[in-house]
Coordinates of C-alpha atoms in Angstrom, one line a residue:
M73 CA -0.1 -0.1 0.0
S74 CA 1.2 3.4 -1.0
G75 CA 0.1 6.6 0.6
D76 CA -0.1 8.0 4.0
V77 CA -0.9 5.4 6.6
W78 CA -2.7 6.8 9.8
F79 CA -5.4 6.0 12.6
A80 CA -7.6 8.3 14.6
I81 CA -8.7 6.9 18.3
L82 CA -12.4 8.1 19.3
P83 CA -13.9 7.9 22.5
D84 CA -17.0 5.5 22.9
G85 CA -19.6 8.0 23.3
E86 CA -21.9 10.5 21.4
P87 CA -19.1 13.2 21.4
G88 CA -17.0 10.5 19.4
V89 CA -19.9 9.8 17.0
A90 CA -19.6 13.6 16.1
A91 CA -16.0 14.0 15.6
A92 CA -15.9 10.9 13.5
Q93 CA -17.9 12.5 10.9
L94 CA -15.2 15.3 10.7
L95 CA -12.6 12.6 10.0
R96 CA -14.4 10.5 7.4
P97 CA -13.5 12.2 4.6
W98 CA -9.9 11.3 5.1
A99 CA -10.5 7.5 6.3
T100 CA -10.7 4.3 4.2
E101 CA -11.1 2.1 7.1
T102 CA -13.4 2.0 10.3
I103 CA -13.3 -0.5 13.5
N104 CA -16.2 -0.3 16.0
H105 CA -16.2 -0.3 19.8
H106 CA -18.7 -3.1 20.9
S107 CA -21.2 -0.1 21.3
G108 CA -21.4 0.3 17.6
R109 CA -19.7 3.6 17.9
P110 CA -16.4 4.3 15.7
W111 CA -13.5 3.6 17.4
L112 CA -10.7 3.5 15.0
L113 CA -10.8 5.5 12.0
G114 CA -8.0 5.8 9.4
S115 CA -6.3 4.3 6.2
W116 CA -3.7 1.2 6.6
P117 CA -2.5 -1.7 4.8
D118 CA -3.9 -5.1 5.2
G119 CA -2.1 -6.5 8.3
Q120 CA -1.4 -3.4 10.0
V121 CA -4.2 -3.5 12.7
T122 CA -5.3 -6.6 14.4
V123 CA -8.1 -6.5 17.0
G124 CA -9.2 -9.3 19.7
A125 CA -12.6 -9.1 21.5
A126 CA -14.3 -10.7 24.2
G127 CA -17.9 -9.7 25.0
A128 CA -17.8 -5.7 25.4
R129 CA -14.0 -5.7 25.8
R130 CA -11.4 -4.9 22.8
V131 CA -7.7 -5.1 22.4
A132 CA -5.8 -3.6 19.3
V133 CA -2.4 -3.6 18.2
I134 CA -1.5 -1.5 15.4
G135 CA 1.8 -2.1 14.1
R136 CA 4.2 -4.6 13.4
C137 CA 3.4 -7.3 15.9
P138 CA 2.6 -11.4 15.0
A139 CA 0.0 -11.9 17.4
T140 CA -3.1 -13.1 15.7
A141 CA -7.0 -12.0 16.3
E142 CA -7.6 -15.3 18.1
E143 CA -4.5 -14.7 20.5
L144 CA -5.7 -11.3 21.1
S145 CA -9.3 -12.1 22.4
V146 CA -7.7 -14.7 24.7
R147 CA -6.0 -12.0 26.0
A148 CA -8.9 -9.9 26.2
G149 CA -10.7 -12.2 27.7
R150 CA -8.5 -11.8 30.6
L151 CA -9.1 -7.9 30.6
R152 CA -10.8 -6.7 33.9
H153 CA -10.6 -3.2 33.3
A154 CA -8.7 -0.7 30.8
E155 CA -5.5 -0.1 33.4
D156 CA -5.1 -4.0 33.1
V157 CA -3.9 -3.9 29.7
E158 CA -0.1 -4.1 30.2
R159 CA -0.9 -7.3 32.3
I160 CA -2.5 -9.0 29.6
A161 CA -0.3 -7.6 26.9
Y162 CA 2.6 -8.9 28.5
G163 CA 4.9 -11.2 26.0
L164 CA 3.6 -9.1 22.7
T165 CA 6.7 -8.7 20.5
G166 CA 7.2 -6.1 18.0
S167 CA 6.6 -2.1 17.5
F168 CA 3.2 -1.2 17.7
H169 CA 0.6 1.1 19.5
L170 CA -1.6 -0.8 22.0
L171 CA -5.2 -0.1 22.7
A172 CA -8.1 -1.2 24.6
S173 CA -11.6 -0.3 24.9
V174 CA -13.3 -1.3 27.9
D175 CA -16.7 -0.3 29.7
G176 CA -17.0 3.1 28.0
L177 CA -13.1 3.8 28.5
V178 CA -10.3 3.7 26.0
R179 CA -6.7 3.3 26.8
A180 CA -3.9 3.8 24.1
R181 CA -0.3 4.2 24.1
G182 CA 2.6 4.2 21.7
S183 CA 6.1 2.8 22.2
A184 CA 8.7 3.8 24.9
S185 CA 11.3 4.8 22.0
G186 CA 8.7 7.3 20.1
V187 CA 8.7 5.2 16.9
R188 CA 5.2 4.8 17.8
R189 CA 3.6 8.2 19.1
L190 CA 0.1 9.7 20.2
F191 CA -1.2 13.1 19.5
H192 CA -4.6 14.6 21.1
T193 CA -6.6 17.5 20.0
R194 CA -10.5 18.5 20.8
V195 CA -12.6 18.0 17.7
A196 CA -16.6 18.5 18.0
G197 CA -16.4 18.6 21.7
A198 CA -14.3 15.4 22.2
T199 CA -10.7 14.7 22.7
V200 CA -9.6 12.8 19.6
A201 CA -6.1 11.0 19.4
A202 CA -4.0 10.1 16.6
D203 CA -0.7 8.8 15.3
R204 CA 0.0 11.7 12.9
A205 CA -0.3 15.2 14.3
D206 CA -0.9 16.4 11.0
R207 CA -4.1 14.5 10.6
L208 CA -5.4 16.3 13.8
A209 CA -4.4 19.8 12.4
A210 CA -6.0 19.2 9.5
V211 CA -9.2 18.7 10.8
T212 CA -9.1 21.6 13.1
G213 CA -7.4 23.8 11.0
A214 CA -4.2 24.1 13.2
S215 CA -1.1 26.5 12.1
P216 CA 2.5 25.5 12.7
D217 CA 3.6 26.7 16.3
E218 CA 6.4 29.0 15.6
R219 CA 8.6 28.6 18.7
I220 CA 8.5 24.8 18.1
L221 CA 9.7 25.6 14.4
A222 CA 12.6 27.7 16.1
A223 CA 13.5 24.7 17.9
H224 CA 13.9 22.5 14.9
L225 CA 16.8 24.8 14.0
L226 CA 18.7 23.6 17.1
T227 CA 18.1 19.9 16.1
S228 CA 16.1 17.6 14.4
P229 CA 14.3 15.6 16.2
L230 CA 14.0 17.8 19.1
P231 CA 16.3 16.7 22.0
Y232 CA 15.0 16.0 25.5
P233 CA 13.0 17.6 27.3
L234 CA 11.7 19.3 24.3
D235 CA 10.6 16.3 22.3
D236 CA 7.2 16.0 23.6
H237 CA 6.4 19.4 22.1
C238 CA 4.3 19.3 19.0
V239 CA 4.8 21.7 16.0
W240 CA 0.8 22.3 15.7
Q241 CA -0.8 24.6 17.7
G242 CA -3.5 23.3 19.9
V243 CA -2.5 19.6 19.3
R244 CA -0.9 18.2 21.9
A245 CA 1.8 15.1 22.2
V246 CA 1.3 11.9 24.7
A247 CA 4.6 11.9 26.3
S248 CA 6.7 8.5 25.3
F249 CA 6.2 7.1 28.7
D250 CA 2.7 7.9 29.0
C251 CA -0.7 6.4 28.0
L252 CA -3.7 8.5 27.1
L253 CA -7.3 7.7 28.6
L254 CA -10.4 8.9 27.2
D255 CA -13.7 8.5 28.8
A256 CA -16.9 8.3 27.3
D257 CA -17.7 12.2 27.1
G258 CA -14.2 12.8 25.6
R259 CA -12.4 13.9 28.5
A260 CA -8.7 12.9 28.4
S261 CA -6.2 12.4 31.1
T262 CA -2.6 10.3 30.9
R263 CA -0.8 7.9 33.1
R264 CA 2.6 6.7 33.1
W265 CA 2.8 3.1 31.5
W266 CA 6.2 2.7 31.2
T267 CA 9.4 3.2 33.4
P268 CA 13.0 3.0 32.4
P269 CA 14.8 -0.2 34.1
E270 CA 17.4 0.3 36.5
P271 CA 20.9 -0.6 35.3
Q272 CA 21.8 -3.3 37.6
R273 CA 22.6 -6.3 35.9
A274 CA 26.1 -7.6 35.2
R275 CA 26.8 -7.9 31.7
Q276 CA 27.1 -11.7 31.6
D277 CA 23.7 -11.8 33.4
G278 CA 22.3 -9.5 30.9
V279 CA 23.2 -10.9 27.5
P280 CA 20.7 -13.8 27.5
A281 CA 17.8 -11.4 27.7
V282 CA 19.3 -9.3 25.2
R283 CA 19.7 -12.2 22.6
A284 CA 15.9 -13.3 23.1
A285 CA 14.4 -9.9 22.9
L286 CA 16.5 -9.1 19.7
T287 CA 15.8 -12.6 18.2
A288 CA 12.2 -12.0 18.9
A289 CA 11.8 -8.7 17.5
V290 CA 13.5 -9.7 14.1
D291 CA 10.9 -12.5 14.3
A292 CA 8.4 -10.2 14.8
R293 CA 9.5 -8.6 11.2
T294 CA 9.8 -11.9 9.5
A295 CA 6.4 -13.3 10.3
G296 CA 3.8 -13.2 7.6
E297 CA 6.4 -11.7 4.9
D298 CA 7.1 -13.3 1.7
T299 CA 10.3 -11.0 1.0
L300 CA 12.2 -9.1 3.5
S301 CA 15.1 -6.5 2.9
A302 CA 17.3 -5.1 5.2
D303 CA 20.4 -2.5 5.2
L304 CA 24.0 -4.5 5.3
T305 CA 26.2 -1.7 5.7
G306 CA 29.1 -3.7 7.2
G307 CA 28.3 -2.3 10.5
L308 CA 27.7 -4.4 13.3
D309 CA 24.2 -3.2 14.0
S310 CA 22.6 -3.9 10.5
T311 CA 24.9 -6.8 10.1
S312 CA 23.8 -8.5 12.9
L313 CA 20.3 -8.1 12.0
C314 CA 20.7 -9.7 8.5
F315 CA 22.2 -12.8 9.9
L316 CA 19.2 -13.3 12.9
A317 CA 16.9 -12.6 9.7
T318 CA 18.3 -15.7 8.0
R319 CA 19.1 -17.8 10.9
E320 CA 18.1 -21.6 11.2
Q321 CA 15.1 -21.8 13.5
E322 CA 13.4 -24.6 15.2
Q323 CA 10.0 -23.8 13.3
P324 CA 11.0 -23.8 9.6
R325 CA 10.0 -20.3 7.5
P326 CA 7.4 -20.4 4.8
A327 CA 8.5 -21.7 1.6
G328 CA 9.7 -18.6 -0.6
V329 CA 10.9 -16.2 2.1
K330 CA 13.8 -14.4 1.1
L331 CA 16.0 -11.6 2.3
V332 CA 17.5 -8.7 0.0
T333 CA 20.3 -6.5 1.5
L334 CA 21.4 -3.2 0.2
R335 CA 24.5 -1.3 0.7
W336 CA 25.4 2.1 -0.3
Q337 CA 29.0 2.8 -1.5
S338 CA 30.8 5.4 0.5
L339 CA 32.9 8.1 -1.1
D340 CA 35.1 8.1 1.8
P341 CA 38.4 6.6 1.0
D342 CA 38.6 6.2 4.8
N343 CA 35.3 4.3 5.2
D344 CA 35.9 0.6 5.7
D345 CA 32.2 -0.5 5.7
A346 CA 33.0 -2.2 2.1
A347 CA 35.6 -4.3 3.5
W348 CA 33.0 -5.7 6.5
A349 CA 30.3 -6.0 4.5
N350 CA 32.2 -8.3 1.8
R351 CA 33.1 -10.3 4.9
A352 CA 29.3 -10.7 5.8
T353 CA 28.0 -11.5 2.4
A354 CA 30.5 -14.3 2.2
H355 CA 28.6 -15.9 5.0
L356 CA 25.3 -15.1 3.0
P357 CA 25.8 -16.7 -0.3
D358 CA 22.3 -17.3 -0.8
I359 CA 20.9 -14.1 -0.2
E360 CA 20.5 -11.6 -2.9
H361 CA 22.7 -8.1 -2.0
V362 CA 22.3 -4.9 -4.1
T363 CA 25.2 -2.6 -4.1
P364 CA 24.1 0.5 -6.4
T365 CA 27.0 1.8 -8.4
P366 CA 28.2 5.6 -7.3
N367 CA 26.1 6.5 -10.5
Q368 CA 22.8 5.3 -9.3
S369 CA 23.3 6.4 -5.5
P370 CA 22.1 10.0 -5.2
L371 CA 24.4 12.2 -3.1
W372 CA 23.3 13.9 0.0
Y373 CA 21.5 17.1 -0.6
S374 CA 20.1 16.1 -4.2
D375 CA 16.9 16.8 -6.1
L376 CA 15.8 18.9 -3.1
T377 CA 13.4 21.3 -5.4
A378 CA 11.6 17.9 -5.9
L379 CA 10.7 17.6 -2.1
T380 CA 8.0 20.3 -1.9
G381 CA 4.1 20.0 -1.7
D382 CA 2.7 16.7 -1.4
A383 CA 5.8 15.4 -1.7
V384 CA 7.1 15.8 1.9
P385 CA 4.9 13.4 4.0
T386 CA 5.8 13.9 7.6
D387 CA 4.0 15.3 10.4
E388 CA 6.7 17.3 11.7
P389 CA 10.1 18.6 10.4
G390 CA 12.9 16.0 10.0
P391 CA 16.7 15.9 8.4
W392 CA 15.6 13.1 6.2
V393 CA 15.4 15.4 3.2
R394 CA 19.1 15.4 3.1
D395 CA 18.8 11.7 1.7
G396 CA 15.2 11.9 0.2
A397 CA 16.6 11.0 -3.1
R398 CA 18.3 8.3 -1.9
M399 CA 15.5 7.1 0.0
A400 CA 13.5 7.0 -3.4
V401 CA 15.9 4.8 -5.0
L402 CA 16.3 2.4 -2.2
C403 CA 12.2 2.4 -2.3
R404 CA 12.2 1.5 -5.8
L405 CA 14.9 -1.2 -5.8
M406 CA 13.6 -2.9 -3.0
T407 CA 9.8 -2.8 -3.7
G408 CA 10.8 -3.9 -7.1
R409 CA 12.3 -7.0 -5.6
G410 CA 8.7 -7.8 -3.7
S411 CA 9.6 -6.3 -0.2
R412 CA 7.3 -4.4 1.7
L413 CA 9.4 -4.0 5.0
H414 CA 13.0 -2.9 5.3
L415 CA 15.2 -3.5 8.3
M416 CA 17.5 -1.1 9.5
G417 CA 20.3 -0.7 12.4
G418 CA 19.1 2.4 14.1
G419 CA 19.0 2.0 17.8
G420 CA 22.0 -0.3 18.0
D421 CA 24.7 2.6 18.9
E422 CA 22.4 3.8 21.6
L423 CA 22.0 0.6 23.4
F424 CA 25.2 -0.9 23.2
S425 CA 27.8 1.9 23.5
S426 CA 28.4 3.7 27.0
F427 CA 28.2 7.4 26.3
P428 CA 31.0 9.8 27.9
P429 CA 28.7 10.8 30.8
H430 CA 28.6 7.5 32.2
L431 CA 32.3 8.2 33.3
H432 CA 31.0 11.1 35.8
D433 CA 28.9 8.1 37.7
Y434 CA 31.4 5.5 37.0
V435 CA 34.1 7.7 39.0
R436 CA 32.0 8.2 42.0
R437 CA 30.5 4.7 42.3
H438 CA 33.9 2.6 41.4
P439 CA 36.7 5.3 41.3
L440 CA 39.5 2.7 41.0
A441 CA 38.0 1.0 38.0
A442 CA 36.8 4.4 36.8
W443 CA 40.3 5.9 36.8
S444 CA 41.7 2.7 35.1
R445 CA 39.2 3.2 32.3
I446 CA 39.8 6.9 31.9
R447 CA 43.7 6.1 31.7
T448 CA 43.3 3.9 29.0
Q449 CA 41.0 6.0 26.8
R450 CA 43.1 9.0 27.4
A451 CA 45.8 7.2 26.3
F452 CA 44.1 6.4 22.9
Q453 CA 41.8 9.6 22.5
H454 CA 44.4 11.9 23.8
W455 CA 41.9 13.8 26.2
P456 CA 43.4 17.0 27.8
L457 CA 43.6 16.1 31.7
G458 CA 42.8 19.4 32.9
Q459 CA 39.6 19.7 30.7
L460 CA 38.4 16.3 31.6
L461 CA 39.0 16.6 35.4
R462 CA 36.5 19.8 35.1
Q463 CA 34.0 17.8 33.2
L464 CA 34.1 15.3 35.8
A465 CA 33.7 17.7 38.8
D466 CA 30.6 19.2 37.4
R467 CA 27.7 18.8 40.0
R468 CA 25.0 20.6 38.3
T469 CA 21.5 19.1 38.8
F470 CA 19.6 18.7 35.3
G471 CA 17.7 21.6 35.7
Q472 CA 20.8 23.7 36.4
W473 CA 22.1 22.2 33.3
L474 CA 19.2 23.1 31.3
T475 CA 19.3 26.6 32.4
A476 CA 23.0 27.2 31.6
W477 CA 22.4 25.4 27.9
A478 CA 19.7 27.9 27.4
Q479 CA 22.1 30.8 28.4
G480 CA 24.8 29.7 26.4
L481 CA 22.7 28.8 23.2
T482 CA 24.8 31.2 21.0
T483 CA 28.2 30.4 22.4
H484 CA 30.1 28.8 19.7
Q485 CA 33.4 27.2 20.8
P486 CA 36.3 27.8 18.4
P487 CA 37.5 25.5 15.8
S488 CA 40.2 23.0 17.4
P489 CA 43.4 22.3 15.5
A490 CA 43.9 19.5 13.4
L491 CA 44.8 16.5 15.4
V492 CA 44.0 18.1 18.7
R493 CA 40.5 16.6 20.6
G494 CA 39.0 18.1 23.3
A495 CA 37.6 15.8 26.4
P496 CA 34.2 14.7 25.9
S497 CA 31.5 16.1 27.6
T498 CA 30.3 14.1 30.8
A499 CA 27.3 16.6 31.4
W500 CA 23.3 15.6 31.4
G501 CA 23.4 16.0 27.3
V502 CA 25.3 18.1 24.5
D503 CA 25.1 21.5 24.7
L504 CA 23.8 22.0 21.1
R505 CA 24.3 25.5 20.1
M506 CA 21.7 27.5 17.5
P507 CA 23.1 27.7 14.1
P508 CA 24.7 31.2 13.1
W509 CA 22.1 31.8 10.7
A510 CA 19.1 31.5 13.3
S511 CA 17.5 34.8 14.1
R512 CA 17.7 36.7 17.8
D513 CA 13.9 35.9 17.9
A514 CA 14.3 32.2 17.1
T515 CA 17.1 32.2 19.5
E516 CA 15.1 33.4 22.2
A517 CA 12.2 31.6 21.6
V518 CA 14.3 28.5 22.3
R519 CA 15.9 29.9 25.2
D520 CA 12.5 30.7 26.7
L521 CA 11.3 26.9 26.1
L522 CA 15.0 25.4 27.5
K523 CA 14.2 27.7 30.6
E524 CA 10.4 26.7 30.9
A525 CA 11.7 23.2 30.8
A526 CA 14.4 23.7 33.4
E527 CA 11.4 24.7 35.8
T528 CA 9.8 21.1 36.0
A529 CA 11.6 18.6 33.8
E530 CA 13.3 15.7 35.4
P531 CA 16.2 13.5 34.1
L532 CA 15.0 10.3 32.7
A533 CA 17.5 8.3 35.0
S534 CA 19.5 9.4 38.0
Q535 CA 22.7 8.4 36.4
R536 CA 24.1 10.8 33.6
G537 CA 24.8 7.8 31.4
Q538 CA 21.8 6.1 32.0
H539 CA 19.9 9.2 31.0
T540 CA 21.8 10.1 28.1
A541 CA 21.3 6.6 26.6
L542 CA 17.5 6.9 27.3
A543 CA 17.6 10.5 25.5
C544 CA 19.6 9.4 22.7
V545 CA 17.1 6.3 22.3
R546 CA 14.2 8.6 22.1
T547 CA 15.8 10.7 19.3
S548 CA 16.4 7.7 17.4
G549 CA 13.0 6.5 17.4
R550 CA 11.5 9.8 16.5
G551 CA 13.7 10.0 13.6
L552 CA 12.9 6.5 12.6
R553 CA 9.0 7.4 12.8
L554 CA 9.7 10.2 10.1
L555 CA 12.0 7.6 7.8
D556 CA 8.9 5.3 8.3
Q557 CA 6.3 8.1 7.3
V558 CA 8.5 8.8 4.0
M559 CA 9.0 5.2 3.2
S560 CA 5.5 3.5 3.9
R561 CA 4.0 6.3 1.5
Q562 CA 6.3 4.8 -1.4
G563 CA 5.0 1.2 -0.1
L564 CA 8.1 -0.1 1.9
G565 CA 7.7 0.1 5.5
L566 CA 10.7 0.9 7.7
A567 CA 11.6 -1.0 10.9
A568 CA 14.4 -0.8 13.6
P569 CA 14.1 -3.8 15.8
Y570 CA 16.7 -2.4 18.1
L571 CA 14.1 0.1 19.2
D572 CA 11.2 -2.2 20.5
D573 CA 10.4 -2.0 24.0
Q574 CA 11.7 -5.6 25.0
V575 CA 14.9 -5.0 23.4
I576 CA 15.3 -1.6 24.8
E577 CA 14.6 -2.7 28.7
A578 CA 17.0 -5.6 28.0
A579 CA 19.9 -3.8 27.0
L580 CA 19.2 -0.6 29.3
S581 CA 19.1 -3.4 32.4
I582 CA 22.9 -3.8 32.3
R583 CA 25.1 -1.6 34.1
V584 CA 26.2 1.1 32.0
A585 CA 29.8 0.9 32.6
E586 CA 29.5 -2.5 31.2
R587 CA 27.9 -1.7 27.8
S588 CA 31.4 -0.9 26.5
T589 CA 34.9 -2.1 27.3
P590 CA 38.4 -0.5 26.2
G591 CA 39.7 -2.5 23.2
R592 CA 36.4 -4.2 22.1
Y593 CA 33.4 -2.7 20.1
K594 CA 29.8 -3.1 21.4
P595 CA 30.6 -6.0 23.6
V596 CA 26.8 -6.8 24.8
L597 CA 25.6 -6.8 21.2
A598 CA 28.7 -9.1 20.3
E599 CA 28.0 -11.6 23.0
A600 CA 24.4 -11.5 22.2
V601 CA 24.5 -12.4 18.6
R602 CA 27.9 -14.9 19.1
G603 CA 26.6 -18.3 17.2
I604 CA 24.5 -16.6 14.7
V605 CA 27.0 -14.0 13.4
P606 CA 30.4 -15.4 12.4
D607 CA 33.2 -14.6 14.8
D608 CA 35.3 -13.2 11.9
V609 CA 32.3 -10.5 11.3
L610 CA 32.0 -9.9 15.0
R611 CA 36.1 -8.4 15.2
R612 CA 35.2 -5.4 13.7
N613 CA 36.0 -2.4 16.2
T614 CA 35.6 0.5 13.9
K615 CA 32.6 2.8 12.4
G616 CA 32.3 4.0 9.0
E617 CA 33.5 7.6 8.0
Y618 CA 31.3 9.6 6.0
S619 CA 32.9 13.0 5.7
G620 CA 34.2 12.8 2.0
D621 CA 30.5 11.9 1.2
F622 CA 29.5 15.2 3.0
H623 CA 32.1 17.4 1.2
I624 CA 31.7 15.8 -2.2
S625 CA 27.9 16.3 -1.9
L626 CA 28.0 19.8 -0.7
R627 CA 30.3 20.7 -3.4
R628 CA 28.1 19.4 -6.2
N629 CA 24.6 20.5 -4.6
R630 CA 25.9 23.8 -3.3
A631 CA 24.2 25.7 -6.1
G632 CA 20.8 24.3 -5.3
L633 CA 21.3 24.8 -1.5
M634 CA 21.9 28.3 -2.2
E635 CA 18.6 28.7 -4.3
L636 CA 16.8 27.4 -1.4
F637 CA 18.0 29.9 1.2
D638 CA 17.3 32.7 -1.3
G639 CA 14.0 34.1 -0.2
S640 CA 13.5 31.1 2.1
R641 CA 9.8 30.1 3.9
L642 CA 12.1 30.2 7.1
A643 CA 13.5 33.8 6.7
R644 CA 10.0 35.2 5.8
A645 CA 9.0 33.8 9.1
G646 CA 11.7 35.5 10.8
L647 CA 13.4 32.5 12.0
I648 CA 16.9 32.9 9.8
D649 CA 18.8 35.2 8.0
D650 CA 19.1 33.7 4.4
A651 CA 22.4 35.6 3.9
E652 CA 24.2 33.9 6.8
V653 CA 23.0 30.6 5.4
R654 CA 24.9 31.4 2.2
A655 CA 27.9 32.5 3.6
S656 CA 28.3 29.5 5.5
L657 CA 27.6 27.1 2.5
L658 CA 30.2 29.1 1.0
G659 CA 32.8 28.9 3.6
V660 CA 35.7 26.5 4.4
H661 CA 34.4 23.3 6.6
P662 CA 37.2 21.4 7.4
T663 CA 34.7 18.7 9.1
P664 CA 31.0 18.4 8.7
E665 CA 30.5 19.8 12.3
A666 CA 30.9 23.3 11.2
L667 CA 27.3 22.6 9.0
R668 CA 26.0 20.4 11.8
S669 CA 22.5 22.4 12.0
L670 CA 22.4 22.2 8.0
S671 CA 20.3 19.0 7.6
S672 CA 18.0 20.5 10.4
S673 CA 17.4 23.7 8.8
L674 CA 17.0 22.3 5.5
G675 CA 14.4 19.7 6.7
N676 CA 12.5 22.8 8.3
E677 CA 12.3 25.0 5.3
I678 CA 11.4 22.1 2.7
W679 CA 8.8 21.2 5.3
M680 CA 7.4 24.6 5.5
R681 CA 7.5 25.2 1.6
A682 CA 4.8 21.7 1.8
R683 CA 2.2 23.7 4.0
S684 CA 0.1 26.1 2.3
A685 CA -1.0 27.8 5.6
P686 CA 1.3 30.8 5.7
T687 CA 3.4 31.2 9.0
R688 CA 3.4 34.5 10.6
P689 CA 6.9 36.2 11.2
L690 CA 7.9 34.9 14.8
S691 CA 8.4 38.4 16.2
T692 CA 4.6 38.7 15.8
A693 CA 3.9 35.5 17.2
I694 CA 5.6 36.6 20.4
T695 CA 4.5 39.9 20.8
E696 CA 1.0 38.4 20.6
G697 CA 1.8 35.8 23.1
A698 CA 1.3 32.7 21.0
P699 CA 2.0 29.4 23.0

């Protein structure tokens, strides 16, 4: 199925019936409550929605889950009330929204990572929820929120704690760890449904759970598929998924199931992905491997003028537009070979690496072991000792760090001389900076958002390392969600098994410091797939380098980028200075970091061009007190 995939959730009462009438023009599918009133409206492919029923009780999973209607009906029979749904859903695998309709009460939630999200707003006197914010905005006539558009200049997807803001005025996002409750009168409330695990397991104790969860996550994608496609970049994350998808099982796969892999060729001479991908494919001789030639592989920033109007299918801005042309080629190549679902390794870095902030926790909990690790990493990374000690001595709370971040939004560090590395930050997160082309009004809007968040937001975990991992998982999940919206519209769904709830719980239950070991690359993942992935493939301890791709793409597509930022929508809205963007594009950039914000700004610009409703200048919105 091609075209937008979406669904809306309606309360089991007369207000929901009235709201349904306004949504029906966009809907091709309807599922009712036991009462006969509409429960779900939308447009989705076969197999995307599975419903179980037991008397007046209904349970639904929407997304990738191998559970059958019969199995869900059995589970629904054990459902006493709507709040009991997590208990009866225990053991369901995959990535999905989980819904229940019981005695006039509706309960709905997405996934912990944000791959599956929910939004809600008032429609005809009732609260209506949907998995796409733009569908709700269309029915209510909502306009984009200028302050949130400004935040998307900082980075996109938005970082925690700004990531639960919705870009549409009057439409609210349900927090990833919360569920939504709708009563029969159309009133809404939220409850926490998921709590991050405490990282208390030793690595050797946690690896079996990771293996079981990851195996089940991949099996949830192979179920019911005749042909499955996947990235095979040569990296450990995507390579592991390919071997998991093709492993021998106790229950044989249906005849005709096949895997097709794809690898893009990097233009960077220092990128060793090809060597490792070839090593992996040598162990998969019966699999079709597709490697487009450089002439068949669109560069970053290619064909940007085509990504306007109806060609932008996402409900919020995203940096995916950098690769929009390449994604179109991927969809054509894979659907042409019969695939309807494509696997990618997103989430692997976030789950199986220890981010620098874990050193801040480690040195306080296990100082001797921590200093031994720091010594080893300093010798390899050449971190300046004084700078590192200042990082480790930082005692700011999460709120204090957010306040400092807000105050320093325009403080740009001078570039380091070649071959000189600074010590990594061990703070609560990365102190992202507004791009030099952001307007003063845009910067002030983001500063206000961060200061507001500093008053109430709590860290995602008490340990900085665990908090950082969770924040990165959420960012990855939101990014995957947008990519799936783009690719699903072209007939190819996108899945990242590492971002399934069960995989996240298993991986993040392992002690943060034990997720990495100096001299070993992703030891938890390597041990979890040992015996499935060949040992010579598991020996990789490098990551692909793409600086060459950036420089070549920028050089060849600079003219198109310059044209986009000549009278841009962002400039008209008072968010950026076009001249500053063009000056940056014409500058010398030894590393891609100097233009880190380009993809976010580009995604913002393309998205705004696709929206017919004009956006007011930000200074006007601030003056009028826009939320």
